[in-house]
mmCIF file of C-alpha atoms and ligand atoms in Angstrom:
data_model
loop_
_atom_site.group_PDB
_atom_site.id
_atom_site.type_symbol
_atom_site.label_atom_id
_atom_site.label_comp_id
_atom_site.label_asym_id
_atom_site.label_seq_id
_atom_site.Cartn_x
_atom_site.Cartn_y
_atom_site.Cartn_z
ATOM 1 C CA MET D 944 17.825 -5.568 11.724
ATOM 2 C CA SER D 945 21.170 -4.325 10.426
ATOM 3 C CA SER D 946 22.796 -1.222 11.932
ATOM 4 C CA LEU D 947 23.087 0.318 8.446
ATOM 5 C CA SER D 948 20.630 3.111 7.760
ATOM 6 C CA PRO D 949 17.331 1.990 6.256
ATOM 7 C CA GLN D 950 16.725 2.170 2.527
ATOM 8 C CA VAL D 951 12.963 2.385 2.908
ATOM 9 C CA VAL D 952 10.993 3.912 5.782
ATOM 10 C CA VAL D 953 7.308 3.031 5.869
ATOM 11 C CA VAL D 954 5.172 5.185 8.148
ATOM 12 C CA GLY D 955 1.573 4.130 8.648
ATOM 13 C CA SER D 956 -0.967 1.821 10.172
ATOM 14 C CA VAL D 957 -0.739 -1.493 11.945
ATOM 15 C CA MET D 958 -3.913 -3.422 12.730
ATOM 16 C CA GLN D 959 -5.199 -6.598 14.221
ATOM 17 C CA ASP D 960 -7.065 -8.284 11.383
ATOM 18 C CA MET D 961 -10.129 -10.372 12.235
ATOM 19 C CA THR D 962 -10.637 -12.280 9.025
ATOM 20 C CA PHE D 963 -13.818 -14.243 8.367
ATOM 21 C CA LYS D 964 -13.665 -16.684 5.506
ATOM 22 C CA CYS D 965 -17.168 -17.300 4.146
ATOM 23 C CA THR D 966 -18.549 -18.773 0.944
ATOM 24 C CA GLU D 967 -20.483 -15.684 -0.103
ATOM 25 C CA PHE D 968 -20.508 -12.171 1.355
ATOM 26 C CA PRO D 969 -23.658 -11.704 3.452
ATOM 27 C CA ALA D 970 -26.416 -9.786 1.685
ATOM 28 C CA ARG D 971 -27.985 -6.824 3.509
ATOM 29 C CA GLY D 972 -29.798 -8.139 6.595
ATOM 30 C CA GLU D 973 -28.330 -11.639 6.171
ATOM 31 C CA THR D 974 -26.160 -13.601 8.634
ATOM 32 C CA VAL D 975 -23.693 -16.136 7.296
ATOM 33 C CA VAL D 976 -21.345 -18.552 9.066
ATOM 34 C CA GLY D 977 -17.613 -18.139 8.483
ATOM 35 C CA ARG D 978 -14.230 -19.315 9.807
ATOM 36 C CA LEU D 979 -12.336 -16.740 11.871
ATOM 37 C CA ALA D 980 -8.581 -16.179 11.801
ATOM 38 C CA VAL D 981 -6.836 -13.395 13.718
ATOM 39 C CA GLY D 982 -3.657 -11.979 12.233
ATOM 40 C CA GLN D 983 -1.432 -8.989 11.688
ATOM 41 C CA GLY D 984 -2.423 -6.340 9.164
ATOM 42 C CA GLY D 985 -2.674 -2.620 8.582
ATOM 43 C CA LYS D 986 -1.700 -1.183 5.236
ATOM 44 C CA GLY D 987 1.489 0.471 6.500
ATOM 45 C CA SER D 988 2.755 -2.591 8.304
ATOM 46 C CA ASN D 989 1.816 -4.928 5.427
ATOM 47 C CA GLN D 990 3.787 -2.725 3.025
ATOM 48 C CA ALA D 991 6.810 -2.645 5.319
ATOM 49 C CA ILE D 992 6.801 -6.428 5.624
ATOM 50 C CA ALA D 993 6.424 -6.876 1.863
ATOM 51 C CA CYS D 994 9.285 -4.441 1.275
ATOM 52 C CA GLY D 995 11.616 -5.933 3.862
ATOM 53 C CA ARG D 996 10.949 -9.495 2.737
ATOM 54 C CA ALA D 997 11.541 -8.457 -0.876
ATOM 55 C CA GLY D 998 15.068 -7.464 0.097
ATOM 56 C CA ALA D 999 15.256 -3.760 1.052
ATOM 57 C CA ARG D 1000 16.542 -2.635 4.458
ATOM 58 C CA THR D 1001 13.240 -1.400 5.823
ATOM 59 C CA VAL D 1002 11.958 0.252 8.981
ATOM 60 C CA PHE D 1003 8.278 0.516 9.870
ATOM 61 C CA VAL D 1004 7.006 3.327 12.117
ATOM 62 C CA GLY D 1005 3.509 2.975 13.588
ATOM 63 C CA ALA D 1006 1.352 3.229 16.702
ATOM 64 C CA MET D 1007 -0.519 0.636 18.767
ATOM 65 C CA GLY D 1008 -2.505 0.430 21.974
ATOM 66 C CA PRO D 1009 -0.919 -1.374 24.946
ATOM 67 C CA GLY D 1010 -1.351 -5.173 25.094
ATOM 68 C CA ASP D 1011 0.093 -8.543 24.128
ATOM 69 C CA PHE D 1012 -0.320 -7.872 20.431
ATOM 70 C CA VAL D 1013 2.554 -5.336 20.584
ATOM 71 C CA GLN D 1014 5.042 -8.138 21.404
ATOM 72 C CA GLN D 1015 3.547 -10.373 18.729
ATOM 73 C CA VAL D 1016 4.010 -7.657 16.115
ATOM 74 C CA GLN D 1017 7.550 -6.924 17.284
ATOM 75 C CA SER D 1018 8.411 -10.590 17.079
ATOM 76 C CA VAL D 1019 7.158 -10.857 13.470
ATOM 77 C CA TYR D 1020 9.421 -7.940 12.576
ATOM 78 C CA SER D 1021 12.447 -9.220 14.410
ATOM 79 C CA LYS D 1022 12.072 -12.726 12.910
ATOM 80 C CA ALA D 1023 11.946 -11.162 9.434
ATOM 81 C CA GLY D 1024 14.961 -8.916 10.173
ATOM 82 C CA ILE D 1025 12.892 -5.793 9.508
ATOM 83 C CA GLY D 1026 13.125 -2.695 11.707
ATOM 84 C CA CYS D 1027 10.069 -1.528 13.601
ATOM 85 C CA ARG D 1028 9.422 1.444 15.879
ATOM 86 C CA LEU D 1029 6.094 1.233 17.614
ATOM 87 C CA ALA D 1030 4.720 4.118 19.661
ATOM 88 C CA VAL D 1031 2.462 2.592 22.315
ATOM 89 C CA LYS D 1032 -0.432 4.978 23.036
ATOM 90 C CA ARG D 1033 -1.966 4.728 26.490
ATOM 91 C CA GLY D 1034 -5.740 4.806 26.524
ATOM 92 C CA ALA D 1035 -5.984 3.855 22.864
ATOM 93 C CA SER D 1036 -6.709 0.434 21.452
ATOM 94 C CA THR D 1037 -4.779 -1.123 18.611
ATOM 95 C CA GLY D 1038 -6.452 -0.552 15.258
ATOM 96 C CA THR D 1039 -8.778 -3.353 14.210
ATOM 97 C CA ALA D 1040 -9.927 -4.531 10.808
ATOM 98 C CA VAL D 1041 -12.856 -6.843 10.168
ATOM 99 C CA ILE D 1042 -12.292 -8.592 6.867
ATOM 100 C CA LEU D 1043 -14.644 -10.855 4.944
ATOM 101 C CA ILE D 1044 -13.210 -13.187 2.314
ATOM 102 C CA ASN D 1045 -15.517 -14.980 -0.109
ATOM 103 C CA HIS D 1046 -14.874 -18.231 -1.999
ATOM 104 C CA GLU D 1047 -13.138 -16.297 -4.795
ATOM 105 C CA GLY D 1048 -10.654 -14.788 -2.340
ATOM 106 C CA GLN D 1049 -12.165 -11.301 -2.776
ATOM 107 C CA ASN D 1050 -12.428 -9.139 0.331
ATOM 108 C CA GLU D 1051 -14.528 -6.509 2.071
ATOM 109 C CA ILE D 1052 -12.925 -4.572 4.913
ATOM 110 C CA VAL D 1053 -14.093 -2.297 7.730
ATOM 111 C CA ILE D 1054 -11.511 -0.681 10.004
ATOM 112 C CA GLU D 1055 -11.435 1.106 13.337
ATOM 113 C CA PRO D 1056 -8.146 3.082 13.278
ATOM 114 C CA GLY D 1057 -7.670 3.197 17.080
ATOM 115 C CA ALA D 1058 -4.084 4.144 18.006
ATOM 116 C CA ASN D 1059 -3.156 4.677 14.338
ATOM 117 C CA ALA D 1060 -5.022 7.979 14.461
ATOM 118 C CA ARG D 1061 -2.677 9.084 17.232
ATOM 119 C CA LEU D 1062 0.595 8.433 15.410
ATOM 120 C CA ALA D 1063 2.352 11.794 15.874
ATOM 121 C CA PRO D 1064 5.085 13.578 13.891
ATOM 122 C CA ALA D 1065 7.295 13.240 16.997
ATOM 123 C CA ASP D 1066 6.978 9.431 16.725
ATOM 124 C CA VAL D 1067 8.873 9.506 13.421
ATOM 125 C CA PRO D 1068 12.595 10.181 13.928
ATOM 126 C CA ARG D 1069 13.630 12.856 11.432
ATOM 127 C CA LYS D 1070 17.092 11.305 11.027
ATOM 128 C CA LEU D 1071 15.589 7.968 10.048
ATOM 129 C CA LEU D 1072 13.614 9.624 7.271
ATOM 130 C CA GLU D 1073 16.464 11.765 6.051
ATOM 131 C CA GLN D 1074 18.849 8.807 5.811
ATOM 132 C CA SER D 1075 16.497 6.666 3.762
ATOM 133 C CA ARG D 1076 16.110 6.448 -0.013
ATOM 134 C CA VAL D 1077 12.336 5.958 -0.125
ATOM 135 C CA ALA D 1078 9.610 7.125 2.274
ATOM 136 C CA LEU D 1079 6.293 5.321 1.863
ATOM 137 C CA VAL D 1080 2.968 6.398 3.438
ATOM 138 C CA GLN D 1081 -0.750 5.580 3.138
ATOM 139 C CA LEU D 1082 -3.913 7.262 4.488
ATOM 140 C CA GLU D 1083 -4.798 4.839 7.287
ATOM 141 C CA ALA D 1084 -2.898 6.581 10.095
ATOM 142 C CA ASN D 1085 -2.840 10.210 11.255
ATOM 143 C CA LEU D 1086 -3.022 12.566 8.265
ATOM 144 C CA THR D 1087 -0.993 15.364 9.906
ATOM 145 C CA THR D 1088 1.822 12.879 10.442
ATOM 146 C CA THR D 1089 1.479 11.603 6.882
ATOM 147 C CA ALA D 1090 1.856 15.156 5.573
ATOM 148 C CA HIS D 1091 4.802 15.771 7.902
ATOM 149 C CA VAL D 1092 6.588 12.651 6.633
ATOM 150 C CA LEU D 1093 6.058 13.567 2.981
ATOM 151 C CA ARG D 1094 7.283 17.152 3.509
ATOM 152 C CA THR D 1095 10.314 16.170 5.589
ATOM 153 C CA ALA D 1096 11.384 13.399 3.249
ATOM 154 C CA ARG D 1097 10.919 15.534 0.148
ATOM 155 C CA ARG D 1098 12.997 18.343 1.638
ATOM 156 C CA ALA D 1099 15.789 15.844 2.305
ATOM 157 C CA GLY D 1100 15.747 14.606 -1.293
ATOM 158 C CA VAL D 1101 14.221 11.232 -0.351
ATOM 159 C CA THR D 1102 11.841 9.710 -2.924
ATOM 160 C CA THR D 1103 8.312 10.032 -1.545
ATOM 161 C CA MET D 1104 5.602 7.516 -2.282
ATOM 162 C CA LEU D 1105 1.899 7.787 -1.371
ATOM 163 C CA ASN D 1106 -0.580 4.933 -1.527
ATOM 164 C CA PRO D 1107 -3.842 6.898 -0.997
ATOM 165 C CA ALA D 1108 -5.586 4.028 0.775
ATOM 166 C CA PRO D 1109 -8.140 4.068 2.141
ATOM 167 C CA MET D 1110 -9.401 7.209 0.370
ATOM 168 C CA ARG D 1111 -10.841 9.572 2.979
ATOM 169 C CA VAL D 1112 -13.261 12.471 2.935
ATOM 170 C CA ASP D 1113 -10.710 14.598 4.811
ATOM 171 C CA PHE D 1114 -7.960 13.926 2.235
ATOM 172 C CA ASP D 1115 -6.222 17.191 1.315
ATOM 173 C CA ALA D 1116 -5.112 17.133 -2.317
ATOM 174 C CA GLY D 1117 -2.439 19.714 -1.405
ATOM 175 C CA LEU D 1118 -0.475 16.731 -0.074
ATOM 176 C CA LEU D 1119 0.241 15.651 -3.642
ATOM 177 C CA GLN D 1120 2.738 18.468 -4.143
ATOM 178 C CA HIS D 1121 5.125 16.534 -1.850
ATOM 179 C CA VAL D 1122 4.668 13.204 -3.648
ATOM 180 C CA ASP D 1123 7.045 11.717 -6.238
ATOM 181 C CA ILE D 1124 5.169 8.479 -6.813
ATOM 182 C CA LEU D 1125 1.402 8.132 -6.356
ATOM 183 C CA VAL D 1126 0.019 4.574 -6.278
ATOM 184 C CA PRO D 1127 -3.804 4.476 -6.090
ATOM 185 C CA ASN D 1128 -5.975 1.521 -7.016
ATOM 186 C CA GLU D 1129 -8.801 2.096 -9.493
ATOM 187 C CA THR D 1130 -11.331 3.105 -6.792
ATOM 188 C CA GLU D 1131 -8.920 5.556 -5.204
ATOM 189 C CA PHE D 1132 -7.895 6.990 -8.572
ATOM 190 C CA ALA D 1133 -11.524 7.602 -9.535
ATOM 191 C CA ALA D 1134 -12.118 9.300 -6.159
ATOM 192 C CA LEU D 1135 -9.022 11.473 -6.612
ATOM 193 C CA VAL D 1136 -10.251 12.574 -10.056
ATOM 194 C CA ARG D 1137 -13.757 13.356 -8.785
ATOM 195 C CA GLY D 1138 -12.263 15.302 -5.879
ATOM 196 C CA ARG D 1139 -10.389 17.780 -8.103
ATOM 197 C CA PRO D 1140 -12.908 20.520 -8.990
ATOM 198 C CA GLY D 1141 -10.516 21.868 -11.637
ATOM 199 C CA PHE D 1142 -10.685 18.561 -13.538
ATOM 200 C CA ARG D 1143 -14.435 19.031 -14.077
ATOM 201 C CA LEU D 1144 -15.085 15.278 -13.891
ATOM 202 C CA PRO D 1145 -17.383 15.065 -10.836
ATOM 203 C CA GLN D 1146 -18.933 11.751 -11.983
ATOM 204 C CA PHE D 1147 -15.707 9.981 -12.995
ATOM 205 C CA SER D 1148 -16.058 6.248 -12.314
ATOM 206 C CA GLU D 1149 -14.061 3.037 -12.451
ATOM 207 C CA PRO D 1150 -15.823 1.788 -15.616
ATOM 208 C CA GLU D 1151 -14.851 5.060 -17.331
ATOM 209 C CA LEU D 1152 -11.267 4.549 -16.210
ATOM 210 C CA HIS D 1153 -11.241 1.014 -17.641
ATOM 211 C CA ALA D 1154 -12.740 2.167 -20.928
ATOM 212 C CA MET D 1155 -10.302 5.046 -21.406
ATOM 213 C CA PRO D 1156 -7.701 4.775 -24.178
ATOM 214 C CA ALA D 1157 -4.209 4.703 -22.660
ATOM 215 C CA ASN D 1158 -3.177 8.093 -24.023
ATOM 216 C CA GLN D 1159 -6.224 9.757 -22.431
ATOM 217 C CA LEU D 1160 -5.645 8.029 -19.117
ATOM 218 C CA HIS D 1161 -2.033 9.157 -19.243
ATOM 219 C CA ALA D 1162 -3.130 12.748 -19.908
ATOM 220 C CA LEU D 1163 -5.494 12.539 -16.937
ATOM 221 C CA CYS D 1164 -2.704 11.231 -14.697
ATOM 222 C CA ARG D 1165 -0.456 14.098 -15.804
ATOM 223 C CA ARG D 1166 -3.024 16.599 -14.540
ATOM 224 C CA PHE D 1167 -2.163 15.614 -10.943
ATOM 225 C CA GLU D 1168 1.319 17.061 -11.491
ATOM 226 C CA VAL D 1169 2.915 14.139 -9.661
ATOM 227 C CA PRO D 1170 6.024 12.833 -11.478
ATOM 228 C CA THR D 1171 4.918 9.180 -11.469
ATOM 229 C CA VAL D 1172 1.373 7.821 -11.162
ATOM 230 C CA ILE D 1173 0.807 4.058 -11.015
ATOM 231 C CA ILE D 1174 -2.784 2.828 -10.983
ATOM 232 C CA THR D 1175 -3.053 -0.729 -9.700
ATOM 233 C CA LEU D 1176 -5.824 -2.580 -11.525
ATOM 234 C CA GLY D 1177 -6.068 -5.948 -9.786
ATOM 235 C CA ARG D 1178 -6.099 -8.798 -12.293
ATOM 236 C CA ARG D 1179 -5.641 -6.233 -15.091
ATOM 237 C CA GLY D 1180 -2.137 -5.398 -13.801
ATOM 238 C CA CYS D 1181 -1.159 -1.751 -13.548
ATOM 239 C CA PHE D 1182 -1.004 1.435 -15.597
ATOM 240 C CA ILE D 1183 2.142 3.516 -15.275
ATOM 241 C CA SER D 1184 2.200 7.194 -16.192
ATOM 242 C CA LEU D 1185 5.647 8.794 -16.279
ATOM 243 C CA ALA D 1186 6.663 12.313 -17.284
ATOM 244 C CA ASP D 1187 7.869 10.945 -20.643
ATOM 245 C CA GLY D 1188 5.245 8.318 -21.480
ATOM 246 C CA HIS D 1189 2.982 5.546 -20.285
ATOM 247 C CA HIS D 1190 3.072 1.757 -19.943
ATOM 248 C CA ARG D 1191 0.765 -1.103 -19.056
ATOM 249 C CA LEU D 1192 2.161 -3.993 -17.059
ATOM 250 C CA PRO D 1193 0.030 -7.156 -17.032
ATOM 251 C CA ALA D 1194 -0.628 -9.085 -13.843
ATOM 252 C CA TYR D 1195 0.570 -12.701 -13.642
ATOM 253 C CA GLY D 1196 -2.156 -15.026 -14.890
ATOM 254 C CA GLY D 1197 -3.061 -18.450 -13.518
ATOM 255 C CA MET D 1198 -2.365 -17.734 -9.848
ATOM 256 C CA LYS D 1199 -4.454 -19.737 -7.391
ATOM 257 C CA VAL D 1200 -6.316 -16.965 -5.568
ATOM 258 C CA VAL D 1201 -6.723 -17.731 -1.869
ATOM 259 C CA ASP D 1202 -7.018 -14.271 -0.302
ATOM 260 C CA THR D 1203 -6.568 -10.900 -2.003
ATOM 261 C CA THR D 1204 -6.229 -8.998 1.294
ATOM 262 C CA GLY D 1205 -3.099 -6.854 1.152
ATOM 263 C CA ALA D 1206 -2.400 -7.408 -2.573
ATOM 264 C CA GLY D 1207 -2.145 -3.636 -3.081
ATOM 265 C CA ASP D 1208 0.143 -3.445 -0.061
ATOM 266 C CA ALA D 1209 2.277 -6.234 -1.511
ATOM 267 C CA PHE D 1210 2.610 -4.256 -4.741
ATOM 268 C CA CYS D 1211 3.581 -1.036 -2.901
ATOM 269 C CA GLY D 1212 6.112 -2.791 -0.657
ATOM 270 C CA GLY D 1213 7.595 -4.815 -3.519
ATOM 271 C CA PHE D 1214 7.717 -1.712 -5.689
ATOM 272 C CA ALA D 1215 9.560 0.294 -2.994
ATOM 273 C CA ALA D 1216 12.086 -2.537 -2.615
ATOM 274 C CA GLY D 1217 12.422 -2.620 -6.403
ATOM 275 C CA LEU D 1218 13.122 1.116 -6.518
ATOM 276 C CA VAL D 1219 16.102 0.551 -4.227
ATOM 277 C CA GLU D 1220 17.286 -2.582 -6.026
ATOM 278 C CA HIS D 1221 16.954 -1.046 -9.495
ATOM 279 C CA ARG D 1222 18.207 2.420 -8.517
ATOM 280 C CA GLY D 1223 14.996 4.259 -9.215
ATOM 281 C CA ASP D 1224 14.019 2.435 -12.421
ATOM 282 C CA ILE D 1225 10.217 2.591 -12.239
ATOM 283 C CA LEU D 1226 9.403 -0.210 -14.685
ATOM 284 C CA SER D 1227 11.782 -2.701 -13.073
ATOM 285 C CA ALA D 1228 10.419 -1.738 -9.655
ATOM 286 C CA ALA D 1229 6.852 -2.235 -10.882
ATOM 287 C CA ARG D 1230 7.765 -5.695 -12.195
ATOM 288 C CA LEU D 1231 8.986 -6.654 -8.744
ATOM 289 C CA GLY D 1232 5.843 -5.167 -7.150
ATOM 290 C CA THR D 1233 3.693 -7.176 -9.558
ATOM 291 C CA ALA D 1234 5.470 -10.422 -8.678
ATOM 292 C CA VAL D 1235 5.210 -9.774 -4.920
ATOM 293 C CA ALA D 1236 1.483 -9.033 -5.296
ATOM 294 C CA ALA D 1237 0.928 -12.174 -7.400
ATOM 295 C CA LEU D 1238 2.492 -14.382 -4.743
ATOM 296 C CA SER D 1239 0.698 -12.640 -1.859
ATOM 297 C CA ILE D 1240 -2.752 -13.625 -3.119
ATOM 298 C CA THR D 1241 -1.869 -17.320 -3.049
ATOM 299 C CA LYS D 1242 -1.634 -17.337 0.769
ATOM 300 C CA PRO D 1243 -4.141 -16.450 3.498
ATOM 301 C CA GLY D 1244 -3.768 -13.353 5.656
ATOM 302 C CA ALA D 1245 -2.223 -9.942 5.110
ATOM 303 C CA ALA D 1246 1.252 -9.638 6.672
ATOM 304 C CA ALA D 1247 1.488 -13.431 6.730
ATOM 305 C CA SER D 1248 1.039 -13.668 2.958
ATOM 306 C CA MET D 1249 3.974 -11.441 1.987
ATOM 307 C CA PRO D 1250 6.531 -13.590 0.134
ATOM 308 C CA THR D 1251 10.206 -13.865 1.013
ATOM 309 C CA ARG D 1252 12.876 -12.667 -1.375
ATOM 310 C CA ALA D 1253 13.815 -16.289 -2.112
ATOM 311 C CA ALA D 1254 10.205 -17.106 -3.064
ATOM 312 C CA VAL D 1255 10.005 -14.058 -5.331
ATOM 313 C CA GLN D 1256 13.271 -14.965 -7.043
ATOM 314 C CA ARG D 1257 12.131 -18.568 -7.572
ATOM 315 C CA PHE D 1258 8.880 -17.282 -9.025
ATOM 316 C CA LEU D 1259 10.623 -14.842 -11.368
ATOM 317 C CA ARG D 1260 13.068 -17.550 -12.485
ATOM 318 C CA SER D 1261 10.161 -19.881 -13.232
ATOM 319 C CA GLY D 1262 9.269 -17.524 -16.099
ATOM 320 C CA LYS D 1263 5.535 -17.648 -15.252
ATOM 321 C CA VAL D 1264 3.504 -15.033 -17.129
HETATM 322 O O1 RIB T 1831 -4.806 -3.571 2.770
HETATM 323 C C1 RIB T 1831 -5.212 -4.610 3.601
HETATM 324 C C2 RIB T 1831 -5.283 -4.129 5.017
HETATM 325 O O2 RIB T 1831 -6.309 -3.157 5.106
HETATM 326 C C3 RIB T 1831 -5.654 -5.177 6.032
HETATM 327 O O3 RIB T 1831 -4.549 -5.861 6.543
HETATM 328 C C4 RIB T 1831 -6.429 -4.392 7.059
HETATM 329 O O4 RIB T 1831 -5.746 -4.268 8.269
HETATM 330 C C5 RIB T 1831 -6.692 -3.036 6.447
HETATM 331 O O5 RIB T 1831 -5.875 -2.094 6.987
#
């Protein structure tokens, strides 16, 4: 990790992923046989790795329980030249995710946050945040700390980015006033809409979102009063709502889907790196995020599937659409 100040600080979760590859997801009451792989995950950490590998000077801040996995995580970061500050919480276990992958590469995930829930504001050096250009958070670690990071970064003029994943019942929409760029997926966006009583859309669903004409979706995004809203739509690409208009960016077609775990994280990390590289240009950043996400689904695992900058550049040069 270089001694220069970071361009992107990612504060969030790190998990041990127990991934079971099976042909079909088990039906209720059914047992199926799968192949187990244990790897590094957590939305925060995945995003930091995607961002650092895509070329931005990145530091990840997270919390783990004591144990051998701490060294393994540190070694992944140091090999990738990405900064990492891990608070080791005595008496807590490292967060764990159980992930099922079916033959189409689609996933289902259950997490136990463990030490992530104990990530404290004091674990995030204020100076680190204030020196960065972009601060990126999710909802998988401690929510008080998430709010603290957004407020502190905003006050310092740092671009704040929230990926509201996973959506939680204790999510406080007041957090959005500190957010410059909101990046939900379709499920999270629908939940955010339903959760705003003032919107009067208590039944809003993903199919409604998909059926909405772009200008109406843009108007709905504007009601959050967040400068930029980007809805990631899986194989449909993403919808970008800016103060002065809206855009749709297609996903790359024809990718061989191996494992979609962390594709949203790949987009967020790639996008944050793109914001730095393209000096805040949202569309260029989203193009980079889209390419990083496209490559991530062609490899197994979460952190392990994040492409290097060289791979992303080769892919972009190949002109694949
Ligand atoms: O977004 C994918 C991640 O969600 C996995 O790596 C898992 O750890 C869960 O946090």
